[in-house]
Amino acid sequence: EAVDAALQGDEAALLAWLESGGGVNATCRAGDVSVTALMLAANNGHERVVELLLQRGADANLQNSIGFTAKMFAAGSGHERAIELLLQRSADANLQDGAGVTALMHAAANGHLLKSDGHERVVDLLCQRSAEIDLQDSAGSTALMFAASQDHERVVELLLQRGAESNLQNSNGDTALMLAAQKGDERVIELLLQRDANANLQNGIGFTALMFA
């Protein structure tokens, strides 16, 4: 019942479920992972449901079976207002999921999926709210690398404007410039070079960005 209400944004049904004794942080299965009503509502951008759950004491930093938080779901889906509501309730901007990925990385990685600018606004908001811009996941990737590898020019530009380091290397030795060169996005490559990306750095097998171009 809570799952359906959260998915559909049915505030009245969710409130009735909570009033009948439903646990605000109760989890259910969605495929192979566990999720809470807050995670589902955040993922779908149901702002009033997110607000209701937070007012009722939902834990904004609760992580599911693979380490995802409600904020990561909202960031990956580009829902800026849901992110704002979660941050107002002290959601940790730098929590990492089971793969070391943060909400900022989720937004940067998925920014190419929608034509709207929701992911760009989420990236900017998280950077304003103390997200560690150069934090690396378990594979050494940063938000800038995620954005560069997905040809998301505006997010690359935003991250660079916010001070992202362009020459960090992941566990394979790849930089954001190398990843952009592999995709062949000239605008992303140009943005990185304008911010002093080193075209001569070598990855783990001795390749430079020029060799990928």
PDB file of C-alpha atoms in Angstrom, residues 7-190:
ATOM      1  CA  LEU A   7       5.034   5.547  -6.602  1.00  0.00           C
ATOM      2  CA  GLN A   8       1.856   7.373  -7.575  1.00  0.00           C
ATOM      3  CA  GLY A   9       2.392  10.414  -5.364  1.00  0.00           C
ATOM      4  CA  ASP A  10      -0.813   9.680  -3.474  1.00  0.00           C
ATOM      5  CA  GLU A  11      -0.347  11.809  -0.367  1.00  0.00           C
ATOM      6  CA  ALA A  12      -3.730  10.940   1.176  1.00  0.00           C
ATOM      7  CA  ALA A  13      -3.231   7.189   0.826  1.00  0.00           C
ATOM      8  CA  LEU A  14       0.248   7.365   2.300  1.00  0.00           C
ATOM      9  CA  LEU A  15      -0.962   9.491   5.198  1.00  0.00           C
ATOM     10  CA  ALA A  16      -3.739   6.968   5.911  1.00  0.00           C
ATOM     11  CA  TRP A  17      -1.175   4.166   5.880  1.00  0.00           C
ATOM     12  CA  LEU A  18       1.067   6.038   8.315  1.00  0.00           C
ATOM     13  CA  GLU A  19      -1.888   6.852  10.596  1.00  0.00           C
ATOM     14  CA  SER A  20      -2.780   3.161  10.701  1.00  0.00           C
ATOM     15  CA  GLY A  21       0.653   2.340  12.091  1.00  0.00           C
ATOM     16  CA  GLY A  22       2.803   1.985   8.997  1.00  0.00           C
ATOM     17  CA  GLY A  23       6.481   2.516   9.672  1.00  0.00           C
ATOM     18  CA  VAL A  24       7.857   5.621   8.006  1.00  0.00           C
ATOM     19  CA  ASN A  25      11.194   3.878   7.352  1.00  0.00           C
ATOM     20  CA  ALA A  26       9.727   0.490   6.470  1.00  0.00           C
ATOM     21  CA  THR A  27      11.351  -1.224   3.517  1.00  0.00           C
ATOM     22  CA  CYS A  28       9.976  -3.387   0.744  1.00  0.00           C
ATOM     23  CA  ARG A  29      11.491  -5.259  -2.170  1.00  0.00           C
ATOM     24  CA  ALA A  30      11.696  -3.699  -5.617  1.00  0.00           C
ATOM     25  CA  GLY A  31      13.317  -6.282  -7.822  1.00  0.00           C
ATOM     26  CA  ASP A  32      16.539  -7.307  -6.145  1.00  0.00           C
ATOM     27  CA  VAL A  33      16.872  -4.326  -3.819  1.00  0.00           C
ATOM     28  CA  SER A  34      15.115  -2.949  -0.773  1.00  0.00           C
ATOM     29  CA  VAL A  35      13.565   0.511  -0.877  1.00  0.00           C
ATOM     30  CA  THR A  36      11.616   2.821   1.409  1.00  0.00           C
ATOM     31  CA  ALA A  37       8.614   4.962   0.545  1.00  0.00           C
ATOM     32  CA  LEU A  38      10.894   8.012   0.716  1.00  0.00           C
ATOM     33  CA  MET A  39      13.259   6.510  -1.849  1.00  0.00           C
ATOM     34  CA  LEU A  40      10.391   5.734  -4.219  1.00  0.00           C
ATOM     35  CA  ALA A  41       8.839   9.171  -3.854  1.00  0.00           C
ATOM     36  CA  ALA A  42      12.217  10.888  -4.358  1.00  0.00           C
ATOM     37  CA  ASN A  43      12.955   8.774  -7.434  1.00  0.00           C
ATOM     38  CA  ASN A  44       9.656   9.802  -8.985  1.00  0.00           C
ATOM     39  CA  GLY A  45       9.820  13.449  -7.979  1.00  0.00           C
ATOM     40  CA  HIS A  46       6.719  13.405  -5.788  1.00  0.00           C
ATOM     41  CA  GLU A  47       7.687  16.442  -3.743  1.00  0.00           C
ATOM     42  CA  ARG A  48       4.642  16.613  -1.443  1.00  0.00           C
ATOM     43  CA  VAL A  49       5.032  12.937  -0.534  1.00  0.00           C
ATOM     44  CA  VAL A  50       8.741  13.460   0.126  1.00  0.00           C
ATOM     45  CA  GLU A  51       7.885  16.410   2.360  1.00  0.00           C
ATOM     46  CA  LEU A  52       5.202  14.447   4.225  1.00  0.00           C
ATOM     47  CA  LEU A  53       7.525  11.529   4.896  1.00  0.00           C
ATOM     48  CA  LEU A  54      10.297  13.812   6.127  1.00  0.00           C
ATOM     49  CA  GLN A  55       7.876  15.624   8.417  1.00  0.00           C
ATOM     50  CA  ARG A  56       6.877  12.233   9.814  1.00  0.00           C
ATOM     51  CA  GLY A  57      10.484  11.412  10.621  1.00  0.00           C
ATOM     52  CA  ALA A  58      11.731   9.505   7.586  1.00  0.00           C
ATOM     53  CA  ASP A  59      15.499   9.074   7.708  1.00  0.00           C
ATOM     54  CA  ALA A  60      16.990  11.116   4.851  1.00  0.00           C
ATOM     55  CA  ASN A  61      20.309   9.250   5.123  1.00  0.00           C
ATOM     56  CA  LEU A  62      18.959   5.703   5.250  1.00  0.00           C
ATOM     57  CA  GLN A  63      20.750   3.451   2.775  1.00  0.00           C
ATOM     58  CA  ASN A  64      19.186   0.440   1.109  1.00  0.00           C
ATOM     59  CA  SER A  65      20.691  -2.961   0.379  1.00  0.00           C
ATOM     60  CA  ILE A  66      23.036  -1.538  -2.270  1.00  0.00           C
ATOM     61  CA  GLY A  67      23.783   1.657  -0.401  1.00  0.00           C
ATOM     62  CA  PHE A  68      21.417   3.983  -2.241  1.00  0.00           C
ATOM     63  CA  THR A  69      19.772   6.847  -0.357  1.00  0.00           C
ATOM     64  CA  ALA A  70      16.653   8.804  -1.263  1.00  0.00           C
ATOM     65  CA  LYS A  71      18.931  11.640  -2.360  1.00  0.00           C
ATOM     66  CA  MET A  72      20.777   9.367  -4.783  1.00  0.00           C
ATOM     67  CA  PHE A  73      17.476   8.280  -6.315  1.00  0.00           C
ATOM     68  CA  ALA A  74      16.370  11.903  -6.680  1.00  0.00           C
ATOM     69  CA  ALA A  75      19.732  12.973  -8.096  1.00  0.00           C
ATOM     70  CA  GLY A  76      19.810  10.185 -10.659  1.00  0.00           C
ATOM     71  CA  SER A  77      16.333  11.180 -11.814  1.00  0.00           C
ATOM     72  CA  GLY A  78      17.066  14.911 -11.874  1.00  0.00           C
ATOM     73  CA  HIS A  79      14.534  16.006  -9.234  1.00  0.00           C
ATOM     74  CA  GLU A  80      15.913  19.244  -7.825  1.00  0.00           C
ATOM     75  CA  ARG A  81      13.083  20.063  -5.412  1.00  0.00           C
ATOM     76  CA  ALA A  82      13.230  16.606  -3.827  1.00  0.00           C
ATOM     77  CA  ILE A  83      16.978  17.123  -3.314  1.00  0.00           C
ATOM     78  CA  GLU A  84      16.304  20.482  -1.671  1.00  0.00           C
ATOM     79  CA  LEU A  85      13.791  18.949   0.732  1.00  0.00           C
ATOM     80  CA  LEU A  86      16.200  16.157   1.659  1.00  0.00           C
ATOM     81  CA  LEU A  87      19.098  18.531   2.206  1.00  0.00           C
ATOM     82  CA  GLN A  88      16.911  20.657   4.474  1.00  0.00           C
ATOM     83  CA  ARG A  89      16.583  17.559   6.646  1.00  0.00           C
ATOM     84  CA  SER A  90      20.358  17.155   6.908  1.00  0.00           C
ATOM     85  CA  ALA A  91      20.769  14.597   4.164  1.00  0.00           C
ATOM     86  CA  ASP A  92      24.501  13.937   3.840  1.00  0.00           C
ATOM     87  CA  ALA A  93      25.605  15.190   0.417  1.00  0.00           C
ATOM     88  CA  ASN A  94      28.652  12.905   0.405  1.00  0.00           C
ATOM     89  CA  LEU A  95      27.279   9.505   1.347  1.00  0.00           C
ATOM     90  CA  GLN A  96      28.497   6.797  -1.033  1.00  0.00           C
ATOM     91  CA  ASP A  97      26.596   3.748  -2.218  1.00  0.00           C
ATOM     92  CA  GLY A  98      27.980   0.224  -2.335  1.00  0.00           C
ATOM     93  CA  ALA A  99      30.126   1.134  -5.349  1.00  0.00           C
ATOM     94  CA  GLY A 100      31.329   4.369  -3.791  1.00  0.00           C
ATOM     95  CA  VAL A 101      29.066   6.511  -5.983  1.00  0.00           C
ATOM     96  CA  THR A 102      27.650   9.732  -4.522  1.00  0.00           C
ATOM     97  CA  ALA A 103      24.475  11.644  -5.357  1.00  0.00           C
ATOM     98  CA  LEU A 104      26.576  14.122  -7.340  1.00  0.00           C
ATOM     99  CA  MET A 105      28.022  11.290  -9.418  1.00  0.00           C
ATOM    100  CA  HIS A 106      24.545   9.848 -10.025  1.00  0.00           C
ATOM    101  CA  ALA A 107      23.346  13.224 -11.315  1.00  0.00           C
ATOM    102  CA  ALA A 108      26.445  13.688 -13.482  1.00  0.00           C
ATOM    103  CA  ALA A 109      26.199  10.175 -14.915  1.00  0.00           C
ATOM    104  CA  ASN A 110      22.530  10.480 -15.846  1.00  0.00           C
ATOM    105  CA  GLY A 111      22.486  14.053 -17.070  1.00  0.00           C
ATOM    106  CA  HIS A 112      22.422  12.962 -20.713  1.00  0.00           C
ATOM    107  CA  LEU A 113      19.214  10.971 -20.401  1.00  0.00           C
ATOM    108  CA  LEU A 114      16.652  13.768 -20.327  1.00  0.00           C
ATOM    109  CA  LYS A 115      16.254  16.854 -22.463  1.00  0.00           C
ATOM    110  CA  SER A 116      15.316  18.917 -19.419  1.00  0.00           C
ATOM    111  CA  ASP A 117      17.982  20.653 -17.354  1.00  0.00           C
ATOM    112  CA  GLY A 118      16.995  18.911 -14.117  1.00  0.00           C
ATOM    113  CA  HIS A 119      20.284  17.060 -13.731  1.00  0.00           C
ATOM    114  CA  GLU A 120      22.258  20.228 -14.357  1.00  0.00           C
ATOM    115  CA  ARG A 121      20.350  22.052 -11.624  1.00  0.00           C
ATOM    116  CA  VAL A 122      20.841  19.100  -9.262  1.00  0.00           C
ATOM    117  CA  VAL A 123      24.597  19.104  -9.932  1.00  0.00           C
ATOM    118  CA  ASP A 124      24.761  22.831  -9.270  1.00  0.00           C
ATOM    119  CA  LEU A 125      22.647  22.547  -6.120  1.00  0.00           C
ATOM    120  CA  LEU A 126      24.744  19.721  -4.673  1.00  0.00           C
ATOM    121  CA  CYS A 127      27.938  21.634  -5.378  1.00  0.00           C
ATOM    122  CA  GLN A 128      26.478  24.629  -3.549  1.00  0.00           C
ATOM    123  CA  ARG A 129      25.555  22.396  -0.613  1.00  0.00           C
ATOM    124  CA  SER A 130      29.044  21.080   0.144  1.00  0.00           C
ATOM    125  CA  ALA A 131      29.181  18.008  -2.072  1.00  0.00           C
ATOM    126  CA  GLU A 132      32.826  16.985  -2.409  1.00  0.00           C
ATOM    127  CA  ILE A 133      33.298  17.551  -6.114  1.00  0.00           C
ATOM    128  CA  ASP A 134      36.413  15.401  -6.547  1.00  0.00           C
ATOM    129  CA  LEU A 135      35.351  12.467  -4.388  1.00  0.00           C
ATOM    130  CA  GLN A 136      36.184   9.184  -6.128  1.00  0.00           C
ATOM    131  CA  ASP A 137      34.143   5.981  -6.204  1.00  0.00           C
ATOM    132  CA  SER A 138      35.530   2.490  -5.689  1.00  0.00           C
ATOM    133  CA  ALA A 139      36.831   2.490  -9.277  1.00  0.00           C
ATOM    134  CA  GLY A 140      38.454   5.884  -8.846  1.00  0.00           C
ATOM    135  CA  SER A 141      35.897   7.738 -10.953  1.00  0.00           C
ATOM    136  CA  THR A 142      34.759  11.277 -10.181  1.00  0.00           C
ATOM    137  CA  ALA A 143      31.608  13.178 -11.088  1.00  0.00           C
ATOM    138  CA  LEU A 144      33.575  14.916 -13.853  1.00  0.00           C
ATOM    139  CA  MET A 145      34.609  11.569 -15.311  1.00  0.00           C
ATOM    140  CA  PHE A 146      31.012  10.347 -15.289  1.00  0.00           C
ATOM    141  CA  ALA A 147      29.830  13.477 -17.085  1.00  0.00           C
ATOM    142  CA  ALA A 148      32.697  13.431 -19.601  1.00  0.00           C
ATOM    143  CA  SER A 149      32.126   9.777 -20.429  1.00  0.00           C
ATOM    144  CA  GLN A 150      28.466  10.494 -21.177  1.00  0.00           C
ATOM    145  CA  ASP A 151      28.984  13.572 -23.377  1.00  0.00           C
ATOM    146  CA  HIS A 152      27.092  15.779 -20.939  1.00  0.00           C
ATOM    147  CA  GLU A 153      28.633  19.109 -21.866  1.00  0.00           C
ATOM    148  CA  ARG A 154      26.690  21.370 -19.515  1.00  0.00           C
ATOM    149  CA  VAL A 155      27.443  19.223 -16.469  1.00  0.00           C
ATOM    150  CA  VAL A 156      31.124  19.053 -17.441  1.00  0.00           C
ATOM    151  CA  GLU A 157      31.125  22.841 -17.733  1.00  0.00           C
ATOM    152  CA  LEU A 158      29.356  23.288 -14.385  1.00  0.00           C
ATOM    153  CA  LEU A 159      31.742  20.963 -12.571  1.00  0.00           C
ATOM    154  CA  LEU A 160      34.783  22.692 -14.039  1.00  0.00           C
ATOM    155  CA  GLN A 161      33.368  26.083 -13.059  1.00  0.00           C
ATOM    156  CA  ARG A 162      32.940  24.730  -9.534  1.00  0.00           C
ATOM    157  CA  GLY A 163      36.596  23.719  -9.420  1.00  0.00           C
ATOM    158  CA  ALA A 164      36.606  20.055 -10.392  1.00  0.00           C
ATOM    159  CA  GLU A 165      40.114  18.675 -10.892  1.00  0.00           C
ATOM    160  CA  SER A 166      40.521  17.671 -14.541  1.00  0.00           C
ATOM    161  CA  ASN A 167      43.636  15.496 -14.190  1.00  0.00           C
ATOM    162  CA  LEU A 168      42.563  12.951 -11.592  1.00  0.00           C
ATOM    163  CA  GLN A 169      42.897   9.355 -12.776  1.00  0.00           C
ATOM    164  CA  ASN A 170      40.649   6.379 -12.086  1.00  0.00           C
ATOM    165  CA  SER A 171      41.820   2.872 -11.214  1.00  0.00           C
ATOM    166  CA  ASN A 172      42.615   2.256 -14.907  1.00  0.00           C
ATOM    167  CA  GLY A 173      44.615   5.450 -15.071  1.00  0.00           C
ATOM    168  CA  ASP A 174      42.030   7.159 -17.273  1.00  0.00           C
ATOM    169  CA  THR A 175      41.315  10.874 -16.917  1.00  0.00           C
ATOM    170  CA  ALA A 176      38.152  12.767 -17.818  1.00  0.00           C
ATOM    171  CA  LEU A 177      39.926  13.900 -20.994  1.00  0.00           C
ATOM    172  CA  MET A 178      40.707  10.317 -22.010  1.00  0.00           C
ATOM    173  CA  LEU A 179      37.092   9.304 -21.443  1.00  0.00           C
ATOM    174  CA  ALA A 180      35.854  12.269 -23.481  1.00  0.00           C
ATOM    175  CA  ALA A 181      38.316  11.433 -26.265  1.00  0.00           C
ATOM    176  CA  GLN A 182      36.981   7.880 -26.392  1.00  0.00           C
ATOM    177  CA  LYS A 183      33.478   9.282 -26.921  1.00  0.00           C
ATOM    178  CA  GLY A 184      34.693  11.816 -29.471  1.00  0.00           C
ATOM    179  CA  ASP A 185      32.785  14.796 -28.064  1.00  0.00           C
ATOM    180  CA  GLU A 186      34.804  17.771 -29.293  1.00  0.00           C
ATOM    181  CA  ARG A 187      33.020  20.285 -27.073  1.00  0.00           C
ATOM    182  CA  VAL A 188      33.730  18.307 -23.885  1.00  0.00           C
ATOM    183  CA  ILE A 189      37.352  17.859 -24.950  1.00  0.00           C
ATOM    184  CA  GLU A 190      37.611  21.603 -25.578  1.00  0.00           C
TER     185      GLU A 190
END
